[in-house]
GROMACS .gro file of C-alpha atoms in nm:
model
  495
    1UNK     CA    1   0.257  -4.072   1.413
    2UNK     CA    2   0.460  -3.731   1.434
    3UNK     CA    3   0.417  -3.609   1.806
    4UNK     CA    4   0.379  -3.240   1.628
    5UNK     CA    5   0.047  -3.350   1.450
    6UNK     CA    6  -0.153  -3.080   1.601
    7UNK     CA    7   0.079  -2.850   1.373
    8UNK     CA    8   0.096  -3.098   1.058
    9UNK     CA    9  -0.341  -3.030   1.078
   10UNK     CA   10  -0.308  -2.629   1.038
   11UNK     CA   11  -0.054  -2.629   0.787
   12UNK     CA   12  -0.219  -2.892   0.528
   13UNK     CA   13  -0.506  -2.692   0.673
   14UNK     CA   14  -0.388  -2.296   0.610
   15UNK     CA   15  -0.157  -2.400   0.311
   16UNK     CA   16  -0.566  -2.545   0.133
   17UNK     CA   17  -0.681  -2.114   0.235
   18UNK     CA   18  -0.384  -2.065   0.072
   19UNK     CA   19  -0.504  -2.212  -0.212
   20UNK     CA   20  -0.862  -2.068  -0.235
   21UNK     CA   21  -0.666  -1.746  -0.076
   22UNK     CA   22  -0.463  -1.795  -0.448
   23UNK     CA   23  -0.739  -1.768  -0.695
   24UNK     CA   24  -0.920  -1.514  -0.481
   25UNK     CA   25  -0.689  -1.271  -0.548
   26UNK     CA   26  -0.661  -1.407  -0.997
   27UNK     CA   27  -1.065  -1.340  -0.945
   28UNK     CA   28  -0.998  -0.996  -0.761
   29UNK     CA   29  -0.703  -0.880  -0.934
   30UNK     CA   30  -0.908  -0.930  -1.337
   31UNK     CA   31  -1.254  -0.743  -1.124
   32UNK     CA   32  -1.072  -0.439  -1.204
   33UNK     CA   33  -0.842  -0.538  -1.528
   34UNK     CA   34  -1.037  -0.728  -1.788
   35UNK     CA   35  -1.330  -0.895  -1.698
   36UNK     CA   36  -1.593  -0.689  -1.907
   37UNK     CA   37  -1.854  -0.472  -1.687
   38UNK     CA   38  -2.111  -0.705  -1.718
   39UNK     CA   39  -1.923  -0.986  -1.530
   40UNK     CA   40  -2.014  -0.789  -1.184
   41UNK     CA   41  -2.233  -0.863  -1.026
   42UNK     CA   42  -2.148  -1.244  -1.068
   43UNK     CA   43  -1.827  -1.206  -1.031
   44UNK     CA   44  -1.885  -1.019  -0.674
   45UNK     CA   45  -2.101  -1.310  -0.590
   46UNK     CA   46  -1.870  -1.551  -0.672
   47UNK     CA   47  -1.590  -1.447  -0.492
   48UNK     CA   48  -1.836  -1.360  -0.170
   49UNK     CA   49  -1.954  -1.702  -0.236
   50UNK     CA   50  -1.525  -1.788  -0.180
   51UNK     CA   51  -1.472  -1.575   0.121
   52UNK     CA   52  -1.734  -1.731   0.337
   53UNK     CA   53  -1.606  -2.093   0.239
   54UNK     CA   54  -1.263  -1.944   0.380
   55UNK     CA   55  -1.420  -1.865   0.676
   56UNK     CA   56  -1.624  -2.188   0.761
   57UNK     CA   57  -1.246  -2.380   0.709
   58UNK     CA   58  -1.064  -2.092   0.864
   59UNK     CA   59  -1.320  -2.083   1.211
   60UNK     CA   60  -1.355  -2.396   1.166
   61UNK     CA   61  -1.377  -2.605   1.527
   62UNK     CA   62  -1.129  -2.819   1.492
   63UNK     CA   63  -0.866  -2.559   1.427
   64UNK     CA   64  -0.906  -2.376   1.739
   65UNK     CA   65  -0.790  -2.695   1.907
   66UNK     CA   66  -0.526  -2.733   1.745
   67UNK     CA   67  -0.456  -2.406   1.833
   68UNK     CA   68  -0.495  -2.468   2.162
   69UNK     CA   69  -0.320  -2.799   2.182
   70UNK     CA   70  -0.008  -2.647   1.955
   71UNK     CA   71   0.081  -2.502   2.190
   72UNK     CA   72   0.177  -2.756   2.389
   73UNK     CA   73   0.443  -2.944   2.089
   74UNK     CA   74   0.792  -2.899   2.050
   75UNK     CA   75   0.839  -2.649   1.732
   76UNK     CA   76   1.142  -2.495   1.633
   77UNK     CA   77   1.075  -2.096   1.648
   78UNK     CA   78   0.961  -2.017   1.352
   79UNK     CA   79   0.670  -2.339   1.391
   80UNK     CA   80   0.648  -2.081   1.671
   81UNK     CA   81   0.594  -1.764   1.547
   82UNK     CA   82   0.393  -1.970   1.269
   83UNK     CA   83   0.102  -2.035   1.524
   84UNK     CA   84   0.158  -1.688   1.633
   85UNK     CA   85   0.045  -1.528   1.328
   86UNK     CA   86  -0.201  -1.862   1.274
   87UNK     CA   87  -0.317  -1.748   1.544
   88UNK     CA   88  -0.365  -1.463   1.476
   89UNK     CA   89  -0.611  -1.488   1.139
   90UNK     CA   90  -0.797  -1.769   1.334
   91UNK     CA   91  -0.951  -1.474   1.567
   92UNK     CA   92  -0.956  -1.238   1.364
   93UNK     CA   93  -1.194  -1.454   1.177
   94UNK     CA   94  -1.415  -1.651   1.470
   95UNK     CA   95  -1.509  -1.301   1.624
   96UNK     CA   96  -1.758  -1.256   1.245
   97UNK     CA   97  -2.029  -1.345   1.125
   98UNK     CA   98  -2.042  -1.534   0.831
   99UNK     CA   99  -2.335  -1.343   0.690
  100UNK     CA  100  -2.161  -1.083   0.749
  101UNK     CA  101  -1.856  -1.166   0.593
  102UNK     CA  102  -2.087  -1.257   0.305
  103UNK     CA  103  -2.299  -0.879   0.338
  104UNK     CA  104  -1.971  -0.695   0.378
  105UNK     CA  105  -1.854  -0.865   0.041
  106UNK     CA  106  -2.127  -0.827  -0.120
  107UNK     CA  107  -2.174  -0.414  -0.022
  108UNK     CA  108  -1.837  -0.416  -0.119
  109UNK     CA  109  -1.861  -0.548  -0.541
  110UNK     CA  110  -2.099  -0.319  -0.557
  111UNK     CA  111  -2.023   0.038  -0.429
  112UNK     CA  112  -1.680  -0.072  -0.599
  113UNK     CA  113  -1.799  -0.125  -0.885
  114UNK     CA  114  -2.068   0.176  -0.916
  115UNK     CA  115  -1.769   0.357  -0.787
  116UNK     CA  116  -1.602   0.334  -1.133
  117UNK     CA  117  -1.898   0.545  -1.335
  118UNK     CA  118  -2.020   0.729  -1.015
  119UNK     CA  119  -1.654   0.859  -0.968
  120UNK     CA  120  -1.610   0.988  -1.397
  121UNK     CA  121  -1.966   1.143  -1.337
  122UNK     CA  122  -1.929   1.359  -1.010
  123UNK     CA  123  -2.179   1.220  -0.821
  124UNK     CA  124  -2.140   1.218  -0.495
  125UNK     CA  125  -2.558   1.096  -0.347
  126UNK     CA  126  -2.527   0.818  -0.609
  127UNK     CA  127  -2.186   0.632  -0.430
  128UNK     CA  128  -2.307   0.830  -0.130
  129UNK     CA  129  -2.584   0.503  -0.108
  130UNK     CA  130  -2.279   0.265  -0.178
  131UNK     CA  131  -2.123   0.381   0.091
  132UNK     CA  132  -2.399   0.390   0.310
  133UNK     CA  133  -2.442   0.030   0.326
  134UNK     CA  134  -2.067  -0.025   0.360
  135UNK     CA  135  -2.045   0.118   0.614
  136UNK     CA  136  -2.312   0.021   0.896
  137UNK     CA  137  -2.130  -0.346   0.789
  138UNK     CA  138  -1.819  -0.132   0.876
  139UNK     CA  139  -1.888  -0.039   1.186
  140UNK     CA  140  -2.049  -0.411   1.286
  141UNK     CA  141  -1.770  -0.605   1.218
  142UNK     CA  142  -1.512  -0.278   1.393
  143UNK     CA  143  -1.815  -0.318   1.691
  144UNK     CA  144  -1.789  -0.665   1.735
  145UNK     CA  145  -1.428  -0.671   1.708
  146UNK     CA  146  -1.354  -0.387   1.988
  147UNK     CA  147  -1.538  -0.593   2.239
  148UNK     CA  148  -1.278  -0.888   2.184
  149UNK     CA  149  -1.010  -0.660   2.163
  150UNK     CA  150  -1.116  -0.422   2.452
  151UNK     CA  151  -1.054  -0.142   2.256
  152UNK     CA  152  -1.186   0.185   1.996
  153UNK     CA  153  -1.451   0.048   1.707
  154UNK     CA  154  -1.174   0.270   1.458
  155UNK     CA  155  -0.819   0.043   1.662
  156UNK     CA  156  -0.986  -0.283   1.600
  157UNK     CA  157  -0.944  -0.218   1.223
  158UNK     CA  158  -0.621  -0.023   1.262
  159UNK     CA  159  -0.485  -0.372   1.388
  160UNK     CA  160  -0.616  -0.590   1.074
  161UNK     CA  161  -0.319  -0.394   0.857
  162UNK     CA  162  -0.093  -0.221   1.091
  163UNK     CA  163  -0.045  -0.503   1.414
  164UNK     CA  164   0.002  -0.355   1.717
  165UNK     CA  165  -0.077  -0.032   1.569
  166UNK     CA  166  -0.321   0.271   1.740
  167UNK     CA  167  -0.430   0.581   1.714
  168UNK     CA  168  -0.347   0.750   1.989
  169UNK     CA  169   0.018   0.613   1.885
  170UNK     CA  170  -0.065   0.770   1.521
  171UNK     CA  171  -0.223   1.140   1.619
  172UNK     CA  172   0.153   1.123   1.805
  173UNK     CA  173   0.319   1.055   1.513
  174UNK     CA  174   0.079   1.293   1.313
  175UNK     CA  175   0.123   1.553   1.568
  176UNK     CA  176   0.500   1.548   1.532
  177UNK     CA  177   0.479   1.567   1.117
  178UNK     CA  178   0.209   1.880   1.111
  179UNK     CA  179   0.437   2.067   1.357
  180UNK     CA  180   0.695   2.087   1.106
  181UNK     CA  181   0.538   2.005   0.707
  182UNK     CA  182   0.292   2.260   0.674
  183UNK     CA  183   0.603   2.549   0.719
  184UNK     CA  184   0.838   2.260   0.487
  185UNK     CA  185   0.619   2.320   0.269
  186UNK     CA  186   0.551   2.602   0.229
  187UNK     CA  187   0.877   2.706   0.186
  188UNK     CA  188   1.025   2.459  -0.092
  189UNK     CA  189   0.655   2.561  -0.283
  190UNK     CA  190   0.849   2.960  -0.245
  191UNK     CA  191   1.194   2.841  -0.355
  192UNK     CA  192   1.048   2.637  -0.633
  193UNK     CA  193   0.802   2.905  -0.751
  194UNK     CA  194   1.159   3.098  -0.848
  195UNK     CA  195   1.274   2.825  -1.054
  196UNK     CA  196   1.172   2.839  -1.426
  197UNK     CA  197   1.042   2.471  -1.570
  198UNK     CA  198   1.050   2.376  -1.872
  199UNK     CA  199   0.742   2.122  -1.835
  200UNK     CA  200   0.759   1.757  -2.139
  201UNK     CA  201   0.550   1.777  -2.481
  202UNK     CA  202   0.355   1.513  -2.510
  203UNK     CA  203   0.196   1.325  -2.711
  204UNK     CA  204   0.360   1.034  -2.557
  205UNK     CA  205   0.191   0.681  -2.696
  206UNK     CA  206   0.071   0.475  -2.488
  207UNK     CA  207   0.259   0.182  -2.605
  208UNK     CA  208   0.567   0.327  -2.567
  209UNK     CA  209   0.463   0.461  -2.237
  210UNK     CA  210   0.405   0.079  -2.222
  211UNK     CA  211   0.762   0.009  -2.323
  212UNK     CA  212   0.961   0.208  -2.054
  213UNK     CA  213   0.749   0.054  -1.813
  214UNK     CA  214   0.914  -0.242  -1.830
  215UNK     CA  215   1.164  -0.135  -1.872
  216UNK     CA  216   1.152   0.009  -1.590
  217UNK     CA  217   1.059  -0.257  -1.390
  218UNK     CA  218   1.315  -0.450  -1.573
  219UNK     CA  219   1.580  -0.246  -1.503
  220UNK     CA  220   1.447  -0.343  -1.089
  221UNK     CA  221   1.473  -0.632  -1.058
  222UNK     CA  222   1.092  -0.809  -1.141
  223UNK     CA  223   1.023  -1.089  -1.242
  224UNK     CA  224   0.831  -1.139  -1.530
  225UNK     CA  225   0.868  -1.571  -1.501
  226UNK     CA  226   0.669  -1.488  -1.238
  227UNK     CA  227   0.379  -1.197  -1.364
  228UNK     CA  228   0.313  -0.923  -1.564
  229UNK     CA  229   0.198  -0.545  -1.610
  230UNK     CA  230  -0.164  -0.491  -1.714
  231UNK     CA  231  -0.389  -0.113  -1.674
  232UNK     CA  232  -0.632  -0.043  -1.475
  233UNK     CA  233  -0.887   0.278  -1.310
  234UNK     CA  234  -0.664   0.272  -0.981
  235UNK     CA  235  -0.274   0.113  -0.980
  236UNK     CA  236  -0.273  -0.197  -0.817
  237UNK     CA  237  -0.034  -0.469  -0.664
  238UNK     CA  238  -0.235  -0.796  -0.643
  239UNK     CA  239  -0.170  -1.136  -0.735
  240UNK     CA  240  -0.017  -1.406  -0.501
  241UNK     CA  241   0.397  -1.443  -0.488
  242UNK     CA  242   0.425  -1.687  -0.754
  243UNK     CA  243   0.181  -1.468  -0.928
  244UNK     CA  244   0.243  -1.173  -0.962
  245UNK     CA  245   0.009  -0.937  -1.046
  246UNK     CA  246   0.062  -0.522  -1.105
  247UNK     CA  247  -0.140  -0.238  -1.272
  248UNK     CA  248  -0.073   0.122  -1.401
  249UNK     CA  249  -0.259   0.409  -1.587
  250UNK     CA  250  -0.191   0.558  -1.905
  251UNK     CA  251  -0.240   0.958  -1.979
  252UNK     CA  252  -0.121   1.046  -2.317
  253UNK     CA  253  -0.003   1.410  -2.255
  254UNK     CA  254   0.148   1.325  -1.889
  255UNK     CA  255   0.415   1.004  -1.912
  256UNK     CA  256   0.599   1.053  -1.548
  257UNK     CA  257   0.236   0.953  -1.357
  258UNK     CA  258   0.149   0.597  -1.520
  259UNK     CA  259   0.534   0.549  -1.578
  260UNK     CA  260   0.608   0.641  -1.181
  261UNK     CA  261   0.309   0.387  -1.089
  262UNK     CA  262   0.511   0.186  -1.276
  263UNK     CA  263   0.801   0.139  -0.965
  264UNK     CA  264   0.545   0.250  -0.691
  265UNK     CA  265   0.387  -0.112  -0.802
  266UNK     CA  266   0.668  -0.284  -0.826
  267UNK     CA  267   0.865  -0.241  -0.467
  268UNK     CA  268   0.552  -0.359  -0.364
  269UNK     CA  269   0.567  -0.654  -0.655
  270UNK     CA  270   0.954  -0.761  -0.639
  271UNK     CA  271   0.845  -0.773  -0.180
  272UNK     CA  272   0.601  -1.019  -0.275
  273UNK     CA  273   0.871  -1.229  -0.479
  274UNK     CA  274   1.107  -1.254  -0.251
  275UNK     CA  275   0.943  -1.360   0.014
  276UNK     CA  276   1.086  -1.637   0.194
  277UNK     CA  277   1.012  -1.952  -0.042
  278UNK     CA  278   1.014  -2.190   0.252
  279UNK     CA  279   0.767  -2.141   0.409
  280UNK     CA  280   0.460  -2.040   0.127
  281UNK     CA  281   0.144  -2.107   0.240
  282UNK     CA  282   0.187  -2.065   0.611
  283UNK     CA  283   0.040  -1.659   0.768
  284UNK     CA  284   0.430  -1.638   0.856
  285UNK     CA  285   0.464  -1.622   0.473
  286UNK     CA  286   0.341  -1.328   0.424
  287UNK     CA  287   0.499  -1.004   0.394
  288UNK     CA  288   0.458  -0.812   0.785
  289UNK     CA  289   0.187  -0.585   0.735
  290UNK     CA  290   0.055  -0.330   0.489
  291UNK     CA  291   0.312   0.020   0.600
  292UNK     CA  292   0.580  -0.272   0.579
  293UNK     CA  293   0.415  -0.294   0.277
  294UNK     CA  294   0.419   0.064   0.094
  295UNK     CA  295   0.775   0.132   0.310
  296UNK     CA  296   0.895  -0.087  -0.050
  297UNK     CA  297   0.661   0.067  -0.296
  298UNK     CA  298   0.779   0.403  -0.195
  299UNK     CA  299   1.184   0.306  -0.106
  300UNK     CA  300   1.069   0.206  -0.499
  301UNK     CA  301   0.893   0.488  -0.561
  302UNK     CA  302   1.019   0.785  -0.338
  303UNK     CA  303   1.406   0.691  -0.183
  304UNK     CA  304   1.559   0.584  -0.454
  305UNK     CA  305   1.323   0.683  -0.810
  306UNK     CA  306   1.316   1.042  -0.763
  307UNK     CA  307   1.676   1.043  -0.660
  308UNK     CA  308   1.927   1.230  -0.836
  309UNK     CA  309   2.099   0.925  -0.958
  310UNK     CA  310   1.847   0.673  -1.043
  311UNK     CA  311   1.672   0.981  -1.295
  312UNK     CA  312   1.991   1.044  -1.458
  313UNK     CA  313   1.990   0.656  -1.546
  314UNK     CA  314   1.675   0.649  -1.671
  315UNK     CA  315   1.677   0.897  -1.917
  316UNK     CA  316   1.845   0.739  -2.176
  317UNK     CA  317   1.604   0.539  -2.230
  318UNK     CA  318   1.279   0.822  -2.226
  319UNK     CA  319   1.505   0.944  -2.469
  320UNK     CA  320   1.579   0.718  -2.744
  321UNK     CA  321   1.141   0.651  -2.719
  322UNK     CA  322   1.002   0.989  -2.713
  323UNK     CA  323   1.286   1.186  -2.862
  324UNK     CA  324   1.542   1.452  -2.741
  325UNK     CA  325   1.302   1.821  -2.651
  326UNK     CA  326   1.478   2.061  -2.368
  327UNK     CA  327   1.247   1.962  -2.050
  328UNK     CA  328   1.470   1.623  -2.082
  329UNK     CA  329   1.797   1.785  -2.012
  330UNK     CA  330   1.911   1.734  -1.689
  331UNK     CA  331   1.897   1.938  -1.472
  332UNK     CA  332   1.499   1.988  -1.616
  333UNK     CA  333   1.429   1.679  -1.596
  334UNK     CA  334   1.558   1.649  -1.259
  335UNK     CA  335   1.388   1.911  -1.076
  336UNK     CA  336   1.030   1.847  -1.347
  337UNK     CA  337   1.057   1.506  -1.151
  338UNK     CA  338   1.135   1.680  -0.760
  339UNK     CA  339   0.900   1.976  -0.750
  340UNK     CA  340   0.613   1.992  -0.506
  341UNK     CA  341   0.351   2.114  -0.630
  342UNK     CA  342   0.005   2.014  -0.266
  343UNK     CA  343  -0.267   1.949  -0.662
  344UNK     CA  344  -0.625   1.703  -0.514
  345UNK     CA  345  -0.492   1.370  -0.605
  346UNK     CA  346  -0.307   1.112  -0.307
  347UNK     CA  347  -0.195   0.888  -0.670
  348UNK     CA  348  -0.032   1.153  -0.809
  349UNK     CA  349   0.074   1.389  -0.495
  350UNK     CA  350   0.469   1.461  -0.447
  351UNK     CA  351   0.567   1.303  -0.130
  352UNK     CA  352   0.606   1.672   0.072
  353UNK     CA  353   0.282   1.690   0.061
  354UNK     CA  354   0.142   1.316   0.026
  355UNK     CA  355   0.138   1.328   0.461
  356UNK     CA  356  -0.169   1.618   0.413
  357UNK     CA  357  -0.323   1.336   0.194
  358UNK     CA  358  -0.328   1.047   0.446
  359UNK     CA  359  -0.389   1.265   0.731
  360UNK     CA  360  -0.671   1.399   0.651
  361UNK     CA  361  -0.827   1.066   0.498
  362UNK     CA  362  -0.720   0.902   0.893
  363UNK     CA  363  -0.868   1.154   1.032
  364UNK     CA  364  -1.222   1.099   0.813
  365UNK     CA  365  -1.217   0.796   0.825
  366UNK     CA  366  -1.176   0.657   1.239
  367UNK     CA  367  -1.474   1.012   1.264
  368UNK     CA  368  -1.697   0.763   1.092
  369UNK     CA  369  -1.613   0.427   1.204
  370UNK     CA  370  -1.603   0.557   1.578
  371UNK     CA  371  -2.003   0.743   1.513
  372UNK     CA  372  -1.832   1.073   1.544
  373UNK     CA  373  -1.944   1.212   1.185
  374UNK     CA  374  -2.182   1.042   0.944
  375UNK     CA  375  -2.185   0.944   0.575
  376UNK     CA  376  -2.305   1.255   0.462
  377UNK     CA  377  -2.044   1.419   0.632
  378UNK     CA  378  -1.796   1.347   0.389
  379UNK     CA  379  -1.826   1.619   0.163
  380UNK     CA  380  -1.810   1.889   0.372
  381UNK     CA  381  -1.453   1.810   0.573
  382UNK     CA  382  -1.291   1.698   0.256
  383UNK     CA  383  -1.299   2.048   0.153
  384UNK     CA  384  -1.191   2.209   0.460
  385UNK     CA  385  -0.931   1.986   0.521
  386UNK     CA  386  -0.762   2.055   0.211
  387UNK     CA  387  -0.823   2.400   0.254
  388UNK     CA  388  -0.641   2.384   0.572
  389UNK     CA  389  -0.386   2.182   0.434
  390UNK     CA  390  -0.275   2.252   0.073
  391UNK     CA  391  -0.518   2.562  -0.030
  392UNK     CA  392  -0.718   2.446  -0.221
  393UNK     CA  393  -1.086   2.427  -0.229
  394UNK     CA  394  -1.315   2.002  -0.359
  395UNK     CA  395  -1.654   2.250  -0.296
  396UNK     CA  396  -1.843   2.068  -0.590
  397UNK     CA  397  -1.593   1.884  -0.711
  398UNK     CA  398  -1.629   1.521  -0.574
  399UNK     CA  399  -1.468   1.314  -0.868
  400UNK     CA  400  -1.091   1.491  -0.775
  401UNK     CA  401  -1.242   1.504  -0.344
  402UNK     CA  402  -1.353   1.190  -0.167
  403UNK     CA  403  -1.446   0.990  -0.502
  404UNK     CA  404  -1.084   0.957  -0.555
  405UNK     CA  405  -1.020   0.633  -0.352
  406UNK     CA  406  -1.078   0.282  -0.432
  407UNK     CA  407  -1.063   0.176  -0.003
  408UNK     CA  408  -1.373   0.277   0.149
  409UNK     CA  409  -1.594   0.135  -0.120
  410UNK     CA  410  -1.460  -0.246  -0.010
  411UNK     CA  411  -1.435  -0.123   0.384
  412UNK     CA  412  -1.073  -0.046   0.364
  413UNK     CA  413  -1.100   0.079   0.695
  414UNK     CA  414  -0.751   0.145   0.867
  415UNK     CA  415  -0.576   0.109   0.555
  416UNK     CA  416  -0.461   0.504   0.500
  417UNK     CA  417  -0.259   0.605   0.808
  418UNK     CA  418   0.001   0.275   0.634
  419UNK     CA  419   0.071   0.513   0.316
  420UNK     CA  420   0.274   0.795   0.564
  421UNK     CA  421   0.383   0.540   0.795
  422UNK     CA  422   0.533   0.359   0.493
  423UNK     CA  423   0.651   0.647   0.411
  424UNK     CA  424   0.892   0.696   0.705
  425UNK     CA  425   1.019   0.339   0.764
  426UNK     CA  426   1.150   0.389   0.436
  427UNK     CA  427   1.273   0.689   0.448
  428UNK     CA  428   1.427   0.566   0.786
  429UNK     CA  429   1.516   0.167   0.544
  430UNK     CA  430   1.721   0.373   0.281
  431UNK     CA  431   1.915   0.544   0.556
  432UNK     CA  432   2.040   0.255   0.715
  433UNK     CA  433   2.095   0.095   0.348
  434UNK     CA  434   2.260   0.427   0.323
  435UNK     CA  435   2.536   0.373   0.607
  436UNK     CA  436   2.569  -0.015   0.499
  437UNK     CA  437   2.669   0.093   0.182
  438UNK     CA  438   2.884   0.357   0.169
  439UNK     CA  439   2.922   0.329  -0.262
  440UNK     CA  440   2.582   0.303  -0.291
  441UNK     CA  441   2.469   0.669  -0.477
  442UNK     CA  442   2.746   0.514  -0.764
  443UNK     CA  443   2.576   0.189  -0.789
  444UNK     CA  444   2.263   0.323  -0.855
  445UNK     CA  445   2.369   0.561  -1.062
  446UNK     CA  446   2.589   0.342  -1.316
  447UNK     CA  447   2.231   0.120  -1.282
  448UNK     CA  448   2.351  -0.146  -0.994
  449UNK     CA  449   2.130  -0.226  -0.737
  450UNK     CA  450   2.253  -0.540  -0.687
  451UNK     CA  451   2.368  -0.439  -0.277
  452UNK     CA  452   2.069  -0.233  -0.260
  453UNK     CA  453   1.824  -0.499  -0.335
  454UNK     CA  454   2.075  -0.770  -0.154
  455UNK     CA  455   2.038  -0.559   0.218
  456UNK     CA  456   1.694  -0.528   0.129
  457UNK     CA  457   1.635  -0.936   0.148
  458UNK     CA  458   1.886  -1.000   0.422
  459UNK     CA  459   1.730  -0.696   0.636
  460UNK     CA  460   1.304  -0.722   0.566
  461UNK     CA  461   1.236  -0.995   0.234
  462UNK     CA  462   1.319  -1.301   0.376
  463UNK     CA  463   1.202  -1.242   0.697
  464UNK     CA  464   0.829  -1.208   0.575
  465UNK     CA  465   0.630  -1.223   0.895
  466UNK     CA  466   0.856  -1.371   1.107
  467UNK     CA  467   0.896  -1.025   1.313
  468UNK     CA  468   0.718  -0.766   1.459
  469UNK     CA  469   0.692  -0.446   1.241
  470UNK     CA  470   0.864  -0.283   1.530
  471UNK     CA  471   1.139  -0.581   1.560
  472UNK     CA  472   1.186  -0.583   1.137
  473UNK     CA  473   1.221  -0.209   1.197
  474UNK     CA  474   1.461  -0.225   1.490
  475UNK     CA  475   1.661  -0.457   1.352
  476UNK     CA  476   1.730  -0.309   0.957
  477UNK     CA  477   1.792   0.019   1.105
  478UNK     CA  478   1.898  -0.050   1.500
  479UNK     CA  479   1.692   0.196   1.596
  480UNK     CA  480   1.255   0.194   1.682
  481UNK     CA  481   1.065   0.376   1.363
  482UNK     CA  482   1.195   0.797   1.426
  483UNK     CA  483   1.035   0.985   1.191
  484UNK     CA  484   1.361   1.220   1.162
  485UNK     CA  485   1.483   1.026   0.885
  486UNK     CA  486   1.199   1.142   0.645
  487UNK     CA  487   1.220   1.534   0.713
  488UNK     CA  488   1.628   1.458   0.661
  489UNK     CA  489   1.553   1.352   0.369
  490UNK     CA  490   1.250   1.550   0.275
  491UNK     CA  491   1.494   1.871   0.377
  492UNK     CA  492   1.827   1.739   0.231
  493UNK     CA  493   1.605   1.660  -0.109
  494UNK     CA  494   1.420   1.969  -0.173
  495UNK     CA  495   1.507   2.309   0.027
   0.00000   0.00000   0.00000
């Protein structure tokens, strides 16, 4: 028999788990995109049941024994890395009792479903009642994980999304941003306030917007044989590498938010579609972390998508579908897409004010999980931080304030920092790609992204979880994460 029998038993178990994860991902996508409201409770229970089943398989005593015994087997470097990632998944899961896994899934499903109607109704009272249960269970989970890891409760949840990241390191990175970003934001707003811009005039029919989105996806190399585009209340990318589901939301009076939602989610999707096929079904084939995932979507949306060269390439397709109008003159269209206008909504924010939205959420969720504040404190703190960062009041406006995101509804505490980490990684990666590909800007203007995507495939996509985040970034760019590139990018584009 194969002398790596423990490792072989593990790969069979993790292949089985990935098949259940596949079902869970598609049922989850359907819940957000297609399911009639009446199916909510039954779907929540079904997904919770599936979650418990996966938890049972993963935390079986045999799995722990195989992991231990496989350490002394003769494994190549990819297999050793896979064993490391398997061990990480096992340890993350084995800490939690089954009852907590089920309770958290049910509370999250209930909170998310109610949020869909509570948010439009600005019903903070109703929402906070459900959120309190989610927070209670998330704190329970965080305490269990923190005891095992010897860290703060929040850091224990952060580690799930961003392995090896700590709030101490985030505080340093964000303190650096806070030292220069508010001033940069003010200077950009002042500069742009002297420019007269013409707004695109709608209506922009949804069916035509959808066609435009599909054309942008095609241009960006999305594989429609292994994925599709749909509509949901909150744009997302779900599914599995062999069947990636992305969504956006449309507004007939607003052309660009749906389009750039599609471009953003296509960045996520291309990463998933290009993960290492030869290892699929194994943990080593998964995306490295949420920040690396966000770096890919922001690479597509901000670094590439809002560049002058890409916008000029996109413009003829827009004019062809919606007709010529003054707003679609080259210079106006580019300026409109690069305008900086602090607003309430994170997903619609420009890239200069975006980090403010993320740091605000990070500071609130960290205090919430560490038990320094309670759910009832969130609206007041949110308003205070929005005033300080962006000069906007959200008092009484829960819908466009602390109820706007889906992340907290199912206990996704620790996810938000990955958006700004992703923006920093994206700037650093784009700069490295530009250095490696001197003809890049000309190629983008021609609509030829093949060299750029080959570079991403070589440096990020094909590696899955083979390397740690810091190794991956150092190999791709020649240095550790450095916020200087993000600062230079914003300064160059906006000032």
